JSON list of C-alpha atoms in Angstrom, two decimals:
[
{"chain": "H", "resi": 204, "resn": "UNK", "atom": "CA", "xyz": [0.00, 0.00, 0.00]},
{"chain": "H", "resi": 205, "resn": "UNK", "atom": "CA", "xyz": [1.56, 3.29, -1.08]},
{"chain": "H", "resi": 206, "resn": "UNK", "atom": "CA", "xyz": [1.35, 6.34, 1.12]},
{"chain": "H", "resi": 207, "resn": "UNK", "atom": "CA", "xyz": [0.15, 9.74, -0.11]},
{"chain": "H", "resi": 208, "resn": "UNK", "atom": "CA", "xyz": [3.07, 12.15, 0.36]},
{"chain": "H", "resi": 209, "resn": "UNK", "atom": "CA", "xyz": [3.31, 15.91, -0.19]},
{"chain": "H", "resi": 210, "resn": "UNK", "atom": "CA", "xyz": [6.01, 18.44, 0.60]},
{"chain": "H", "resi": 211, "resn": "UNK", "atom": "CA", "xyz": [5.75, 22.19, 1.08]},
{"chain": "H", "resi": 212, "resn": "UNK", "atom": "CA", "xyz": [8.98, 24.12, 0.60]},
{"chain": "H", "resi": 213, "resn": "UNK", "atom": "CA", "xyz": [9.08, 27.61, 2.06]},
{"chain": "H", "resi": 214, "resn": "UNK", "atom": "CA", "xyz": [10.80, 29.97, -0.38]},
{"chain": "H", "resi": 215, "resn": "UNK", "atom": "CA", "xyz": [9.03, 33.32, 0.10]},
{"chain": "H", "resi": 216, "resn": "UNK", "atom": "CA", "xyz": [11.33, 35.16, 2.49]},
{"chain": "H", "resi": 217, "resn": "UNK", "atom": "CA", "xyz": [13.80, 37.92, 1.74]},
{"chain": "H", "resi": 218, "resn": "UNK", "atom": "CA", "xyz": [16.73, 36.40, 3.58]},
{"chain": "H", "resi": 219, "resn": "UNK", "atom": "CA", "xyz": [17.71, 39.81, 4.97]},
{"chain": "H", "resi": 220, "resn": "UNK", "atom": "CA", "xyz": [20.49, 38.33, 7.13]},
{"chain": "H", "resi": 221, "resn": "UNK", "atom": "CA", "xyz": [22.27, 37.36, 3.91]},
{"chain": "H", "resi": 222, "resn": "UNK", "atom": "CA", "xyz": [22.84, 41.11, 3.34]},
{"chain": "H", "resi": 223, "resn": "UNK", "atom": "CA", "xyz": [21.99, 40.74, -0.34]},
{"chain": "H", "resi": 224, "resn": "UNK", "atom": "CA", "xyz": [19.25, 41.96, -2.65]},
{"chain": "H", "resi": 225, "resn": "UNK", "atom": "CA", "xyz": [18.87, 38.43, -4.01]},
{"chain": "H", "resi": 226, "resn": "UNK", "atom": "CA", "xyz": [16.32, 36.10, -2.41]},
{"chain": "H", "resi": 227, "resn": "UNK", "atom": "CA", "xyz": [18.03, 33.68, -0.03]},
{"chain": "H", "resi": 228, "resn": "UNK", "atom": "CA", "xyz": [16.82, 30.59, -1.87]},
{"chain": "H", "resi": 229, "resn": "UNK", "atom": "CA", "xyz": [18.44, 31.81, -5.10]},
{"chain": "H", "resi": 230, "resn": "UNK", "atom": "CA", "xyz": [21.97, 32.04, -3.68]},
{"chain": "H", "resi": 231, "resn": "UNK", "atom": "CA", "xyz": [24.14, 29.31, -5.12]},
{"chain": "H", "resi": 232, "resn": "UNK", "atom": "CA", "xyz": [25.93, 26.53, -3.30]},
{"chain": "H", "resi": 233, "resn": "UNK", "atom": "CA", "xyz": [28.15, 24.27, -5.41]},
{"chain": "H", "resi": 234, "resn": "UNK", "atom": "CA", "xyz": [26.75, 25.82, -8.58]},
{"chain": "H", "resi": 235, "resn": "UNK", "atom": "CA", "xyz": [23.05, 25.31, -7.78]},
{"chain": "H", "resi": 236, "resn": "UNK", "atom": "CA", "xyz": [20.45, 27.56, -6.18]},
{"chain": "H", "resi": 237, "resn": "UNK", "atom": "CA", "xyz": [19.90, 26.67, -2.52]},
{"chain": "H", "resi": 238, "resn": "UNK", "atom": "CA", "xyz": [16.28, 25.86, -3.33]},
{"chain": "H", "resi": 239, "resn": "UNK", "atom": "CA", "xyz": [17.29, 22.86, -5.45]},
{"chain": "H", "resi": 240, "resn": "UNK", "atom": "CA", "xyz": [18.62, 20.97, -2.42]},
{"chain": "H", "resi": 241, "resn": "UNK", "atom": "CA", "xyz": [15.42, 20.59, -0.35]},
{"chain": "H", "resi": 242, "resn": "UNK", "atom": "CA", "xyz": [13.52, 19.92, -3.58]},
{"chain": "H", "resi": 243, "resn": "UNK", "atom": "CA", "xyz": [15.95, 17.15, -4.47]},
{"chain": "H", "resi": 244, "resn": "UNK", "atom": "CA", "xyz": [15.81, 15.73, -0.92]},
{"chain": "H", "resi": 245, "resn": "UNK", "atom": "CA", "xyz": [12.00, 15.59, -1.00]},
{"chain": "H", "resi": 246, "resn": "UNK", "atom": "CA", "xyz": [12.02, 13.79, -4.34]},
{"chain": "H", "resi": 247, "resn": "UNK", "atom": "CA", "xyz": [14.63, 11.30, -3.17]},
{"chain": "H", "resi": 248, "resn": "UNK", "atom": "CA", "xyz": [12.47, 10.58, -0.11]},
{"chain": "H", "resi": 249, "resn": "UNK", "atom": "CA", "xyz": [9.55, 9.70, -2.39]},
{"chain": "H", "resi": 250, "resn": "UNK", "atom": "CA", "xyz": [7.53, 12.92, -2.24]},
{"chain": "H", "resi": 251, "resn": "UNK", "atom": "CA", "xyz": [5.91, 13.54, -5.60]},
{"chain": "H", "resi": 252, "resn": "UNK", "atom": "CA", "xyz": [3.45, 16.33, -4.72]},
{"chain": "H", "resi": 253, "resn": "UNK", "atom": "CA", "xyz": [5.71, 19.33, -4.29]},
{"chain": "H", "resi": 254, "resn": "UNK", "atom": "CA", "xyz": [4.46, 22.81, -3.42]},
{"chain": "H", "resi": 255, "resn": "UNK", "atom": "CA", "xyz": [6.81, 25.80, -3.26]},
{"chain": "H", "resi": 256, "resn": "UNK", "atom": "CA", "xyz": [5.61, 28.91, -1.42]},
{"chain": "H", "resi": 257, "resn": "UNK", "atom": "CA", "xyz": [6.97, 32.00, -3.17]},
{"chain": "H", "resi": 258, "resn": "UNK", "atom": "CA", "xyz": [6.87, 35.68, -2.30]},
{"chain": "H", "resi": 259, "resn": "UNK", "atom": "CA", "xyz": [10.00, 37.82, -2.45]},
{"chain": "H", "resi": 260, "resn": "UNK", "atom": "CA", "xyz": [11.37, 37.70, -6.02]},
{"chain": "H", "resi": 261, "resn": "UNK", "atom": "CA", "xyz": [8.68, 35.15, -6.90]},
{"chain": "H", "resi": 262, "resn": "UNK", "atom": "CA", "xyz": [9.24, 35.51, -10.64]},
{"chain": "H", "resi": 263, "resn": "UNK", "atom": "CA", "xyz": [12.94, 34.65, -10.33]},
{"chain": "H", "resi": 264, "resn": "UNK", "atom": "CA", "xyz": [12.16, 31.66, -8.10]},
{"chain": "H", "resi": 265, "resn": "UNK", "atom": "CA", "xyz": [9.57, 30.44, -10.62]},
{"chain": "H", "resi": 266, "resn": "UNK", "atom": "CA", "xyz": [12.09, 30.86, -13.43]},
{"chain": "H", "resi": 267, "resn": "UNK", "atom": "CA", "xyz": [14.72, 28.91, -11.50]},
{"chain": "H", "resi": 268, "resn": "UNK", "atom": "CA", "xyz": [12.30, 26.00, -11.01]},
{"chain": "H", "resi": 269, "resn": "UNK", "atom": "CA", "xyz": [10.49, 26.33, -14.35]},
{"chain": "H", "resi": 270, "resn": "UNK", "atom": "CA", "xyz": [11.18, 22.76, -15.45]},
{"chain": "H", "resi": 271, "resn": "UNK", "atom": "CA", "xyz": [10.75, 21.14, -12.03]},
{"chain": "H", "resi": 272, "resn": "UNK", "atom": "CA", "xyz": [7.03, 20.35, -12.17]},
{"chain": "H", "resi": 273, "resn": "UNK", "atom": "CA", "xyz": [6.26, 21.88, -8.77]},
{"chain": "H", "resi": 274, "resn": "UNK", "atom": "CA", "xyz": [3.07, 23.68, -7.78]},
{"chain": "H", "resi": 275, "resn": "UNK", "atom": "CA", "xyz": [3.75, 27.31, -6.88]},
{"chain": "H", "resi": 276, "resn": "UNK", "atom": "CA", "xyz": [1.84, 28.99, -4.05]},
{"chain": "H", "resi": 277, "resn": "UNK", "atom": "CA", "xyz": [1.88, 32.77, -3.63]},
{"chain": "H", "resi": 278, "resn": "UNK", "atom": "CA", "xyz": [2.45, 34.39, -0.25]},
{"chain": "H", "resi": 279, "resn": "UNK", "atom": "CA", "xyz": [1.89, 38.04, -1.16]},
{"chain": "H", "resi": 280, "resn": "UNK", "atom": "CA", "xyz": [2.72, 39.28, 2.35]},
{"chain": "H", "resi": 281, "resn": "UNK", "atom": "CA", "xyz": [5.53, 37.56, 4.22]},
{"chain": "H", "resi": 282, "resn": "UNK", "atom": "CA", "xyz": [3.91, 37.06, 7.64]},
{"chain": "H", "resi": 283, "resn": "UNK", "atom": "CA", "xyz": [5.93, 34.08, 8.85]},
{"chain": "H", "resi": 284, "resn": "UNK", "atom": "CA", "xyz": [6.16, 30.34, 8.37]},
{"chain": "H", "resi": 285, "resn": "UNK", "atom": "CA", "xyz": [2.71, 29.61, 9.80]},
{"chain": "H", "resi": 286, "resn": "UNK", "atom": "CA", "xyz": [1.16, 32.04, 7.34]},
{"chain": "H", "resi": 287, "resn": "UNK", "atom": "CA", "xyz": [3.16, 30.50, 4.49]},
{"chain": "H", "resi": 288, "resn": "UNK", "atom": "CA", "xyz": [1.77, 27.08, 5.34]},
{"chain": "H", "resi": 289, "resn": "UNK", "atom": "CA", "xyz": [-1.72, 28.57, 5.55]},
{"chain": "H", "resi": 290, "resn": "UNK", "atom": "CA", "xyz": [-1.23, 29.96, 2.02]},
{"chain": "H", "resi": 291, "resn": "UNK", "atom": "CA", "xyz": [-0.33, 26.45, 0.82]},
{"chain": "H", "resi": 292, "resn": "UNK", "atom": "CA", "xyz": [-3.36, 24.87, 2.50]},
{"chain": "H", "resi": 293, "resn": "UNK", "atom": "CA", "xyz": [-5.71, 25.76, -0.37]},
{"chain": "H", "resi": 294, "resn": "UNK", "atom": "CA", "xyz": [-3.63, 23.80, -2.86]},
{"chain": "H", "resi": 295, "resn": "UNK", "atom": "CA", "xyz": [-3.64, 20.89, -0.38]},
{"chain": "H", "resi": 296, "resn": "UNK", "atom": "CA", "xyz": [-7.38, 20.96, 0.37]},
{"chain": "H", "resi": 297, "resn": "UNK", "atom": "CA", "xyz": [-7.91, 17.45, -1.04]},
{"chain": "H", "resi": 298, "resn": "UNK", "atom": "CA", "xyz": [-4.79, 16.03, 0.64]},
{"chain": "H", "resi": 299, "resn": "UNK", "atom": "CA", "xyz": [-4.97, 13.69, 3.63]},
{"chain": "H", "resi": 300, "resn": "UNK", "atom": "CA", "xyz": [-1.58, 11.96, 3.66]},
{"chain": "H", "resi": 301, "resn": "UNK", "atom": "CA", "xyz": [1.82, 12.75, 5.14]},
{"chain": "H", "resi": 302, "resn": "UNK", "atom": "CA", "xyz": [2.99, 16.35, 4.77]},
{"chain": "H", "resi": 303, "resn": "UNK", "atom": "CA", "xyz": [6.64, 17.36, 4.97]},
{"chain": "H", "resi": 304, "resn": "UNK", "atom": "CA", "xyz": [7.46, 21.03, 5.57]},
{"chain": "H", "resi": 305, "resn": "UNK", "atom": "CA", "xyz": [10.90, 22.14, 4.38]},
{"chain": "H", "resi": 306, "resn": "UNK", "atom": "CA", "xyz": [12.72, 25.44, 4.47]},
{"chain": "H", "resi": 307, "resn": "UNK", "atom": "CA", "xyz": [14.11, 26.55, 1.15]}
]
């Protein structure tokens, strides 16, 4: 019996402590945007339903993940992680399995 799995990756914040104008999740580590690593980890763990919450520099984040097949969720105001998950709840309304929450 297979289990229904979904992951929500939080990628809406500004990353102000990075002291950069670029969104934190778009900074590169080993030649790849930071956001690729939690996405890859979720896929390797068997999560197929992937939702990425975007806000700050949302267009650039979408462009970075254009070919990834994820569902994007908009968080127009960055009001914290709880609010980000609340924003994702609409796209998960029909979901009743295991949810993994990851920071981008």
